PDB file of C-alpha atoms in Angstrom:
ATOM      1  CA  UNK A1209     154.585 128.582  99.348  1.00 53.00           C
ATOM      2  CA  UNK A1210     155.878 126.196 101.971  1.00 55.00           C
ATOM      3  CA  UNK A1211     152.494 126.285 103.778  1.00 52.00           C
ATOM      4  CA  UNK A1212     150.735 125.352 100.542  1.00 54.00           C
ATOM      5  CA  UNK A1213     153.077 122.354 100.133  1.00 53.00           C
ATOM      6  CA  UNK A1214     152.395 121.171 103.715  1.00 54.00           C
ATOM      7  CA  UNK A1215     148.656 121.618 103.190  1.00 51.00           C
ATOM      8  CA  UNK A1216     148.779 119.443 100.041  1.00 54.00           C
ATOM      9  CA  UNK A1217     150.737 116.727 101.900  1.00 55.00           C
ATOM     10  CA  UNK A1218     148.266 116.722 104.808  1.00 57.00           C
ATOM     11  CA  UNK A1219     145.305 116.634 102.398  1.00 53.00           C
ATOM     12  CA  UNK A1220     146.848 113.720 100.469  1.00 52.00           C
ATOM     13  CA  UNK A1221     147.554 111.824 103.700  1.00 48.00           C
ATOM     14  CA  UNK A1222     143.957 112.295 104.926  1.00 52.00           C
ATOM     15  CA  UNK A1223     142.645 111.207 101.528  1.00 51.00           C
ATOM     16  CA  UNK A1224     144.720 107.995 101.630  1.00 50.00           C
ATOM     17  CA  UNK A1225     143.602 107.236 105.193  1.00 55.00           C
ATOM     18  CA  UNK A1226     139.975 107.752 104.175  1.00 54.00           C
ATOM     19  CA  UNK A1227     140.288 105.450 101.178  1.00 49.00           C
ATOM     20  CA  UNK A1228     141.979 102.716 103.212  1.00 50.00           C
ATOM     21  CA  UNK A1229     139.292 102.824 105.915  1.00 52.00           C
ATOM     22  CA  UNK A1230     136.526 102.714 103.271  1.00 53.00           C
ATOM     23  CA  UNK A1231     138.127  99.668 101.715  1.00 51.00           C
ATOM     24  CA  UNK A1232     137.619  97.678 104.918  1.00 50.00           C
ATOM     25  CA  UNK A1233     133.831  97.931 104.598  1.00 55.00           C
ATOM     26  CA  UNK A1234     133.961  96.751 100.994  1.00 59.00           C
ATOM     27  CA  UNK A1235     134.695  93.146 101.998  1.00 63.00           C
ATOM     28  CA  UNK A1236     131.729  92.896 104.378  1.00 70.00           C
ATOM     29  CA  UNK A1237     128.772  91.034 102.906  1.00 77.00           C
ATOM     30  CA  UNK A1238     125.315  92.491 103.253  1.00 75.00           C
ATOM     31  CA  UNK A1239     122.589  89.851 103.388  1.00 80.00           C
ATOM     32  CA  UNK A1240     119.385  90.780 101.587  1.00 84.00           C
ATOM     33  CA  UNK A1241     116.260  89.344 103.178  1.00 83.00           C
ATOM     34  CA  UNK A1242     113.306  89.257 100.771  1.00 92.00           C
ATOM     35  CA  UNK A1243     109.863  90.117 102.093  1.00 93.00           C
ATOM     36  CA  UNK A1244     107.889  87.081 103.267  1.00 96.00           C
ATOM     37  CA  UNK A1245     105.401  85.362 100.964  1.00 97.00           C
ATOM     38  CA  UNK A1246     102.684  83.932 103.189  1.00 97.00           C
ATOM     39  CA  UNK A1247     100.524  81.074 101.932  1.00 98.00           C
ATOM     40  CA  UNK A1248      99.004  77.776 103.079  1.00 97.00           C
ATOM     41  CA  UNK A1249      96.969  74.814 101.900  1.00 96.00           C
ATOM     42  CA  UNK A1250      94.052  72.904 103.429  1.00 93.00           C
ATOM     43  CA  UNK A1251      93.834  69.141 102.941  1.00 91.00           C
ATOM     44  CA  UNK A1252      90.017  69.404 102.838  1.00 83.00           C
ATOM     45  CA  UNK A1253      88.131  72.346 101.359  1.00 75.00           C
ATOM     46  CA  UNK A1254      84.611  70.934 101.392  1.00 72.00           C
ATOM     47  CA  UNK A1255      83.698  68.714 104.266  1.00 64.00           C
ATOM     48  CA  UNK A1256      80.984  68.067 106.776  1.00 68.00           C
ATOM     49  CA  UNK A1257      80.874  69.232 110.352  1.00 66.00           C
ATOM     50  CA  UNK A1258      83.122  67.309 112.698  1.00 76.00           C
ATOM     51  CA  UNK A1259      85.890  66.521 110.218  1.00 81.00           C
ATOM     52  CA  UNK A1260      89.427  67.481 111.124  1.00 89.00           C
ATOM     53  CA  UNK A1261      91.297  69.641 108.587  1.00 93.00           C
ATOM     54  CA  UNK A1262      95.087  69.950 108.333  1.00 95.00           C
ATOM     55  CA  UNK A1263      96.380  73.374 107.286  1.00 97.00           C
ATOM     56  CA  UNK A1264      99.920  73.258 105.889  1.00 97.00           C
ATOM     57  CA  UNK A1265     102.054  76.374 105.854  1.00 98.00           C
ATOM     58  CA  UNK A1266     103.731  76.867 102.432  1.00 98.00           C
ATOM     59  CA  UNK A1267     105.161  80.326 103.188  1.00 97.00           C
ATOM     60  CA  UNK A1268     108.582  81.490 102.001  1.00 96.00           C
ATOM     61  CA  UNK A1269     111.118  83.838 103.628  1.00 95.00           C
ATOM     62  CA  UNK A1270     109.220  84.230 106.919  1.00 96.00           C
ATOM     63  CA  UNK A1271     110.677  83.788 110.386  1.00 96.00           C
ATOM     64  CA  UNK A1272     108.943  80.648 111.784  1.00 96.00           C
ATOM     65  CA  UNK A1273     108.758  82.279 115.222  1.00 96.00           C
ATOM     66  CA  UNK A1274     106.331  84.867 113.819  1.00 97.00           C
ATOM     67  CA  UNK A1275     103.637  82.558 112.454  1.00 98.00           C
ATOM     68  CA  UNK A1276     100.156  83.201 113.830  1.00 98.00           C
ATOM     69  CA  UNK A1277      97.045  81.307 112.757  1.00 98.00           C
ATOM     70  CA  UNK A1278      93.489  82.403 113.448  1.00 98.00           C
ATOM     71  CA  UNK A1279      90.234  80.661 112.582  1.00 97.00           C
ATOM     72  CA  UNK A1280      87.018  82.636 112.825  1.00 95.00           C
ATOM     73  CA  UNK A1281      83.509  81.253 112.599  1.00 93.00           C
ATOM     74  CA  UNK A1282      81.516  83.678 110.454  1.00 90.00           C
ATOM     75  CA  UNK A1283      78.058  82.118 110.369  1.00 87.00           C
ATOM     76  CA  UNK A1284      75.707  79.752 108.602  1.00 84.00           C
ATOM     77  CA  UNK A1285      73.904  81.930 106.073  1.00 79.00           C
ATOM     78  CA  UNK A1286      76.371  84.387 104.579  1.00 72.00           C
ATOM     79  CA  UNK A1287      80.105  85.068 104.592  1.00 68.00           C
ATOM     80  CA  UNK A1288      79.173  88.755 105.029  1.00 70.00           C
ATOM     81  CA  UNK A1289      77.829  88.397 108.570  1.00 65.00           C
ATOM     82  CA  UNK A1290      79.072  91.211 110.759  1.00 70.00           C
ATOM     83  CA  UNK A1291      80.603  89.628 113.876  1.00 84.00           C
ATOM     84  CA  UNK A1292      82.957  86.707 113.256  1.00 90.00           C
ATOM     85  CA  UNK A1293      83.747  84.657 116.350  1.00 93.00           C
ATOM     86  CA  UNK A1294      87.383  83.718 117.002  1.00 96.00           C
ATOM     87  CA  UNK A1295      87.382  79.952 117.571  1.00 96.00           C
ATOM     88  CA  UNK A1296      91.085  79.037 117.261  1.00 97.00           C
ATOM     89  CA  UNK A1297      94.558  80.618 117.557  1.00 98.00           C
ATOM     90  CA  UNK A1298      98.000  79.042 117.217  1.00 98.00           C
ATOM     91  CA  UNK A1299     101.657  79.955 116.758  1.00 98.00           C
ATOM     92  CA  UNK A1300     102.577  76.560 115.298  1.00 97.00           C
ATOM     93  CA  UNK A1301     103.961  76.267 111.780  1.00 97.00           C
ATOM     94  CA  UNK A1302     101.174  73.872 110.679  1.00 98.00           C
ATOM     95  CA  UNK A1303      97.841  73.281 112.368  1.00 98.00           C
ATOM     96  CA  UNK A1304      94.955  70.851 112.567  1.00 96.00           C
ATOM     97  CA  UNK A1305      91.442  71.999 113.454  1.00 95.00           C
ATOM     98  CA  UNK A1306      88.091  70.217 113.746  1.00 92.00           C
ATOM     99  CA  UNK A1307      85.242  72.358 112.406  1.00 89.00           C
ATOM    100  CA  UNK A1308      82.396  71.411 114.765  1.00 87.00           C
ATOM    101  CA  UNK A1309      79.699  73.735 113.428  1.00 87.00           C
ATOM    102  CA  UNK A1310      78.394  73.930 109.863  1.00 87.00           C
ATOM    103  CA  UNK A1311      78.980  77.348 108.312  1.00 87.00           C
ATOM    104  CA  UNK A1312      81.564  79.746 106.953  1.00 89.00           C
ATOM    105  CA  UNK A1313      85.044  79.984 108.437  1.00 91.00           C
ATOM    106  CA  UNK A1314      87.867  82.433 107.728  1.00 93.00           C
ATOM    107  CA  UNK A1315      91.315  80.877 108.163  1.00 96.00           C
ATOM    108  CA  UNK A1316      94.209  83.366 108.302  1.00 98.00           C
ATOM    109  CA  UNK A1317      97.988  82.934 108.552  1.00 98.00           C
ATOM    110  CA  UNK A1318     100.297  85.827 109.444  1.00 98.00           C
ATOM    111  CA  UNK A1319     104.107  85.835 109.197  1.00 97.00           C
ATOM    112  CA  UNK A1320     106.952  88.329 109.070  1.00 97.00           C
ATOM    113  CA  UNK A1321     110.699  88.853 108.866  1.00 96.00           C
ATOM    114  CA  UNK A1322     113.059  91.819 109.229  1.00 93.00           C
ATOM    115  CA  UNK A1323     111.953  93.154 105.831  1.00 92.00           C
ATOM    116  CA  UNK A1324     108.164  93.070 106.178  1.00 95.00           C
ATOM    117  CA  UNK A1325     105.073  91.008 106.905  1.00 95.00           C
ATOM    118  CA  UNK A1326     102.291  89.261 105.079  1.00 96.00           C
ATOM    119  CA  UNK A1327      98.999  87.461 105.538  1.00 97.00           C
ATOM    120  CA  UNK A1328      96.982  84.902 103.656  1.00 97.00           C
ATOM    121  CA  UNK A1329      93.301  84.122 104.233  1.00 95.00           C
ATOM    122  CA  UNK A1330      90.729  81.769 102.820  1.00 93.00           C
ATOM    123  CA  UNK A1331      86.986  81.625 103.316  1.00 89.00           C
ATOM    124  CA  UNK A1332      85.632  78.084 103.492  1.00 87.00           C
ATOM    125  CA  UNK A1333      82.159  76.659 104.105  1.00 85.00           C
ATOM    126  CA  UNK A1334      82.157  73.439 106.121  1.00 80.00           C
TER     127      UNK A1334
END
């Protein structure tokens, strides 16, 4: 009988210690980071060869250190040509590029954060 009483006291004491230590974590705030929403705008969407275009990053929730821009020249006749040529890369938040050759271009922006990644692309004929 006495052993049962001691066991109950030890169990109660361990239970109280466990509850007190769990309570310490309750006050810690957990920051939720939403997945990034990657998007951008071009100040010119129909222009002639040789005109400089400013691409403005309008992304939300992305880490600015992860931004990567690429511009690929696709070709003159069709946006479905097989081998696009990489003509520009940048890790800046916003970019400016002069399209020197008439044809189709694919402009892509990549960004990420601790909760995911995203991309946005547009196909433009200059």
